[in-house]
Amino acid sequence: MTNEELLQQYKDGDASALEQLYEQNVGLIKRTAEKCLMDFGYLSKDTTTPWKAASYVDELRQELCGEGALVFLNEIQSGTYDPSQGKLTTYLYPYIKGAMYRWLEKQRNEIVHTVSVCDLMPNGAENEPIEFPDMQSQSVDQIVYQKICFELLRDIFDQLSEKDRSILGHTFGVYGYKKYTLDELGLKEILTVDGVIKARDAALLRLQKLYDGSQLQLWISVYRILSAL
């Protein structure tokens, strides 16, 4: 039975048709997840990098399939699909892919930035290293530490090219740049989403090189040594 026939059967009151429709399209969700993982650079033989290790990628894959399943069910139940406009899978694909991209974008922002800027936040805090959490909940010592980190990072940031500053500034919404989504940044820089991701990762690598041997690296090292005493 085709997807369209099962969908009509579900609309006619056969609840079991929804489960059969989902099982029939699990492959679409899984293939889309693989495509998104590939687009974001997670599928690699480099298992020494934390965000490319097989166990971590498996977790991402499961999360993406969960996101895809949720979108699939929501769209089916919404009743917005019009069979006259084409196949059901053609209708569903951009919704599923879009949800997965948004989830990966959020995840990647946290992971890539944390690793590439060498854990600017103390004690492995989960907040984005550049965007510091509410200072009212921290000690004076931590506030001073983070403000100095932010200022020293700005010195490194300003050494980047104008394009790299724009890419990173708009990605993380820092140093006076408005935070953009991948799609918005792509429109601004005239790049595809994949092009934005590659440009961002390249900019982060250049930032990493500037970080090595910098006053920021020295400050973080000294702070951690003193904190351990």
CSV table of C-alpha atoms in Angstrom, one decimal:
chain,number,residue,atom,x,y,z
A,1,MET,CA,0.0,0.0,0.0
A,2,THR,CA,1.3,3.4,-0.9
A,3,ASN,CA,2.0,6.2,1.6
A,4,GLU,CA,-0.8,8.2,0.1
A,5,GLU,CA,-3.3,5.3,0.5
A,6,LEU,CA,-2.2,4.7,4.1
A,7,LEU,CA,-2.6,8.4,4.9
A,8,GLN,CA,-6.1,8.4,3.5
A,9,GLN,CA,-6.9,5.3,5.5
A,10,TYR,CA,-5.7,7.0,8.6
A,11,LYS,CA,-7.8,10.1,7.8
A,12,ASP,CA,-10.8,7.8,7.4
A,13,GLY,CA,-10.4,6.6,11.1
A,14,ASP,CA,-8.0,3.7,10.9
A,15,ALA,CA,-5.5,4.5,13.7
A,16,SER,CA,-3.4,1.5,12.9
A,17,ALA,CA,-2.6,3.0,9.5
A,18,LEU,CA,-0.5,5.7,11.2
A,19,GLU,CA,1.8,3.1,12.7
A,20,GLN,CA,2.1,1.3,9.4
A,21,LEU,CA,2.8,4.6,7.6
A,22,TYR,CA,5.5,5.4,10.1
A,23,GLU,CA,7.2,2.0,9.8
A,24,GLN,CA,7.1,2.4,6.0
A,25,ASN,CA,9.0,5.7,6.2
A,26,VAL,CA,11.5,5.0,8.9
A,27,GLY,CA,14.0,4.6,6.2
A,28,LEU,CA,13.4,8.1,5.0
A,29,ILE,CA,14.1,9.5,8.5
A,30,LYS,CA,17.3,7.4,8.9
A,31,ARG,CA,18.6,8.4,5.5
A,32,THR,CA,17.9,12.1,6.2
A,33,ALA,CA,19.7,11.8,9.5
A,34,GLU,CA,22.7,10.3,7.7
A,35,LYS,CA,22.7,13.1,5.2
A,36,CYS,CA,22.5,15.8,7.9
A,37,LEU,CA,25.4,14.1,9.8
A,38,MET,CA,27.4,14.1,6.6
A,39,ASP,CA,26.6,17.7,5.8
A,40,PHE,CA,27.7,18.8,9.3
A,41,GLY,CA,31.0,16.8,9.1
A,42,TYR,CA,30.2,14.2,11.8
A,43,LEU,CA,30.7,11.2,9.5
A,44,SER,CA,34.5,10.8,9.5
A,45,LYS,CA,37.1,8.1,10.0
A,46,ASP,CA,38.8,10.5,12.5
A,47,THR,CA,37.7,8.9,15.8
A,48,THR,CA,40.2,10.8,17.9
A,49,THR,CA,38.2,14.0,17.7
A,50,PRO,CA,35.5,14.0,20.4
A,51,TRP,CA,32.6,15.1,18.2
A,52,LYS,CA,33.4,12.5,15.5
A,53,ALA,CA,33.9,9.4,17.7
A,54,ALA,CA,31.6,6.5,16.7
A,55,SER,CA,29.8,6.4,20.1
A,56,TYR,CA,29.1,10.1,20.0
A,57,VAL,CA,27.9,10.0,16.4
A,58,ASP,CA,25.5,7.1,17.3
A,59,GLU,CA,24.0,9.3,20.0
A,60,LEU,CA,23.5,12.1,17.5
A,61,ARG,CA,22.0,9.7,15.0
A,62,GLN,CA,19.4,8.5,17.6
A,63,GLU,CA,18.6,12.1,18.6
A,64,LEU,CA,18.1,13.1,14.9
A,65,CYS,CA,15.9,10.1,14.3
A,66,GLY,CA,13.8,11.1,17.3
A,67,GLU,CA,13.5,14.7,15.9
A,68,GLY,CA,12.6,13.3,12.5
A,69,ALA,CA,9.9,11.0,13.9
A,70,LEU,CA,8.4,13.8,15.9
A,71,VAL,CA,8.2,16.0,12.8
A,72,PHE,CA,6.8,13.1,10.7
A,73,LEU,CA,4.0,12.5,13.1
A,74,ASN,CA,3.2,16.2,13.6
A,75,GLU,CA,3.0,16.8,9.9
A,76,ILE,CA,0.8,13.7,9.3
A,77,GLN,CA,-1.6,14.7,12.1
A,78,SER,CA,-1.7,18.3,11.0
A,79,GLY,CA,-3.5,17.4,7.8
A,80,THR,CA,-1.7,20.1,5.8
A,81,TYR,CA,-0.4,17.6,3.1
A,82,ASP,CA,-2.2,17.9,-0.2
A,83,PRO,CA,-1.8,14.8,-2.4
A,84,SER,CA,-2.3,16.8,-5.6
A,85,GLN,CA,1.0,18.7,-4.9
A,86,GLY,CA,3.1,15.5,-5.1
A,87,LYS,CA,4.3,12.5,-3.1
A,88,LEU,CA,4.1,12.5,0.7
A,89,THR,CA,7.8,11.9,1.0
A,90,THR,CA,8.6,14.9,-1.1
A,91,TYR,CA,6.4,17.0,1.1
A,92,LEU,CA,7.9,15.6,4.4
A,93,TYR,CA,11.6,15.7,3.5
A,94,PRO,CA,12.3,19.4,3.9
A,95,TYR,CA,10.4,19.5,7.2
A,96,ILE,CA,12.4,16.6,8.6
A,97,LYS,CA,15.7,17.8,7.3
A,98,GLY,CA,15.0,21.4,8.6
A,99,ALA,CA,14.3,20.1,12.1
A,100,MET,CA,17.4,18.0,12.0
A,101,TYR,CA,19.5,20.9,10.8
A,102,ARG,CA,18.3,23.2,13.5
A,103,TRP,CA,19.0,20.5,16.2
A,104,LEU,CA,22.5,19.9,14.9
A,105,GLU,CA,23.2,23.6,14.5
A,106,LYS,CA,22.4,24.1,18.2
A,107,GLN,CA,24.5,21.1,19.2
A,108,ARG,CA,27.4,22.0,16.9
A,109,ASN,CA,27.5,25.6,18.2
A,110,GLU,CA,28.0,24.3,21.8
A,111,ILE,CA,30.5,21.5,20.9
A,112,VAL,CA,32.7,23.1,18.2
A,113,HIS,CA,33.0,26.4,20.1
A,114,THR,CA,33.8,24.7,23.4
A,115,VAL,CA,36.5,22.5,21.9
A,116,SER,CA,38.0,25.1,19.5
A,117,VAL,CA,38.4,27.9,22.1
A,118,CYS,CA,39.9,25.5,24.6
A,119,ASP,CA,37.2,25.5,27.3
A,120,LEU,CA,37.2,29.2,28.1
A,121,MET,CA,34.7,28.7,30.9
A,122,PRO,CA,36.0,27.3,34.1
A,123,ASN,CA,35.0,23.8,35.4
A,124,GLY,CA,33.6,22.7,32.0
A,125,ALA,CA,30.5,24.9,32.3
A,126,GLU,CA,27.9,24.0,29.7
A,127,ASN,CA,27.1,27.5,28.6
A,128,GLU,CA,28.8,28.8,25.4
A,129,PRO,CA,32.3,29.9,26.4
A,130,ILE,CA,31.9,33.4,24.8
A,131,GLU,CA,28.4,34.0,26.2
A,132,PHE,CA,28.9,34.0,29.9
A,133,PRO,CA,26.1,33.0,32.2
A,134,ASP,CA,24.3,35.3,34.7
A,135,MET,CA,27.0,36.9,36.8
A,136,GLN,CA,24.7,37.3,39.8
A,137,SER,CA,25.0,33.5,40.5
A,138,GLN,CA,28.8,33.5,40.6
A,139,SER,CA,31.5,34.5,42.9
A,140,VAL,CA,33.5,37.8,42.4
A,141,ASP,CA,36.5,35.7,41.6
A,142,GLN,CA,34.7,33.9,38.7
A,143,ILE,CA,33.2,37.2,37.4
A,144,VAL,CA,36.7,38.8,37.2
A,145,TYR,CA,38.1,35.6,35.6
A,146,GLN,CA,35.4,35.6,32.9
A,147,LYS,CA,35.5,39.3,32.1
A,148,ILE,CA,39.3,39.1,31.6
A,149,CYS,CA,38.8,36.0,29.4
A,150,PHE,CA,36.2,37.9,27.3
A,151,GLU,CA,38.5,40.9,27.0
A,152,LEU,CA,41.6,38.9,26.0
A,153,LEU,CA,39.5,36.8,23.6
A,154,ARG,CA,38.4,40.1,21.9
A,155,ASP,CA,42.1,40.9,21.2
A,156,ILE,CA,42.5,37.6,19.4
A,157,PHE,CA,39.1,37.9,17.7
A,158,ASP,CA,40.1,41.4,16.3
A,159,GLN,CA,43.2,39.8,14.6
A,160,LEU,CA,40.9,37.7,12.4
A,161,SER,CA,39.9,38.8,8.9
A,162,GLU,CA,36.8,40.9,8.4
A,163,LYS,CA,35.0,37.8,7.0
A,164,ASP,CA,36.1,35.5,9.8
A,165,ARG,CA,34.9,38.1,12.4
A,166,SER,CA,31.6,38.3,10.6
A,167,ILE,CA,31.1,34.6,10.4
A,168,LEU,CA,32.0,33.9,14.1
A,169,GLY,CA,30.4,37.1,15.4
A,170,HIS,CA,27.1,36.4,13.7
A,171,THR,CA,27.3,32.6,14.6
A,172,PHE,CA,27.6,33.3,18.3
A,173,GLY,CA,26.1,36.7,18.6
A,174,VAL,CA,29.0,38.4,20.2
A,175,TYR,CA,31.1,41.6,20.1
A,176,GLY,CA,28.3,43.7,18.6
A,177,TYR,CA,27.2,41.1,16.0
A,178,LYS,CA,23.6,40.0,15.8
A,179,LYS,CA,23.2,36.3,16.2
A,180,TYR,CA,22.1,34.6,12.9
A,181,THR,CA,20.9,31.2,12.0
A,182,LEU,CA,22.9,29.2,9.3
A,183,ASP,CA,20.3,30.2,6.7
A,184,GLU,CA,20.4,33.9,7.6
A,185,LEU,CA,24.2,33.9,7.6
A,186,GLY,CA,24.3,32.1,4.3
A,187,LEU,CA,22.1,34.8,2.7
A,188,LYS,CA,24.4,37.5,4.1
A,189,GLU,CA,27.6,35.9,3.0
A,190,ILE,CA,26.1,34.4,-0.2
A,191,LEU,CA,27.0,30.9,0.8
A,192,THR,CA,25.1,27.6,1.1
A,193,VAL,CA,24.5,26.2,4.5
A,194,ASP,CA,27.3,23.7,4.0
A,195,GLY,CA,29.5,26.6,2.9
A,196,VAL,CA,28.7,28.6,6.1
A,197,ILE,CA,29.6,25.5,8.2
A,198,LYS,CA,32.9,25.1,6.4
A,199,ALA,CA,33.7,28.8,6.7
A,200,ARG,CA,32.8,28.8,10.4
A,201,ASP,CA,35.0,25.8,11.2
A,202,ALA,CA,37.9,27.3,9.2
A,203,ALA,CA,37.5,30.6,11.1
A,204,LEU,CA,37.5,28.6,14.4
A,205,LEU,CA,40.7,26.9,13.4
A,206,ARG,CA,42.3,30.2,12.7
A,207,LEU,CA,41.1,31.5,16.1
A,208,GLN,CA,42.6,28.4,17.7
A,209,LYS,CA,46.0,29.1,16.1
A,210,LEU,CA,45.9,32.7,17.4
A,211,TYR,CA,44.9,31.4,20.9
A,212,ASP,CA,48.0,29.2,21.1
A,213,GLY,CA,50.7,31.1,23.0
A,214,SER,CA,48.4,34.1,23.5
A,215,GLN,CA,47.8,36.2,26.7
A,216,LEU,CA,44.5,34.4,27.0
A,217,GLN,CA,46.0,31.0,27.1
A,218,LEU,CA,48.6,32.2,29.6
A,219,TRP,CA,45.8,33.8,31.8
A,220,ILE,CA,43.7,30.6,31.7
A,221,SER,CA,46.7,28.4,32.6
A,222,VAL,CA,47.7,30.7,35.5
A,223,TYR,CA,44.1,30.9,36.8
A,224,ARG,CA,43.7,27.1,36.8
A,225,ILE,CA,47.0,26.6,38.6
A,226,LEU,CA,46.1,29.1,41.3
A,227,SER,CA,42.6,27.6,41.6
A,228,ALA,CA,44.1,24.2,42.2
A,229,LEU,CA,46.3,25.4,45.1
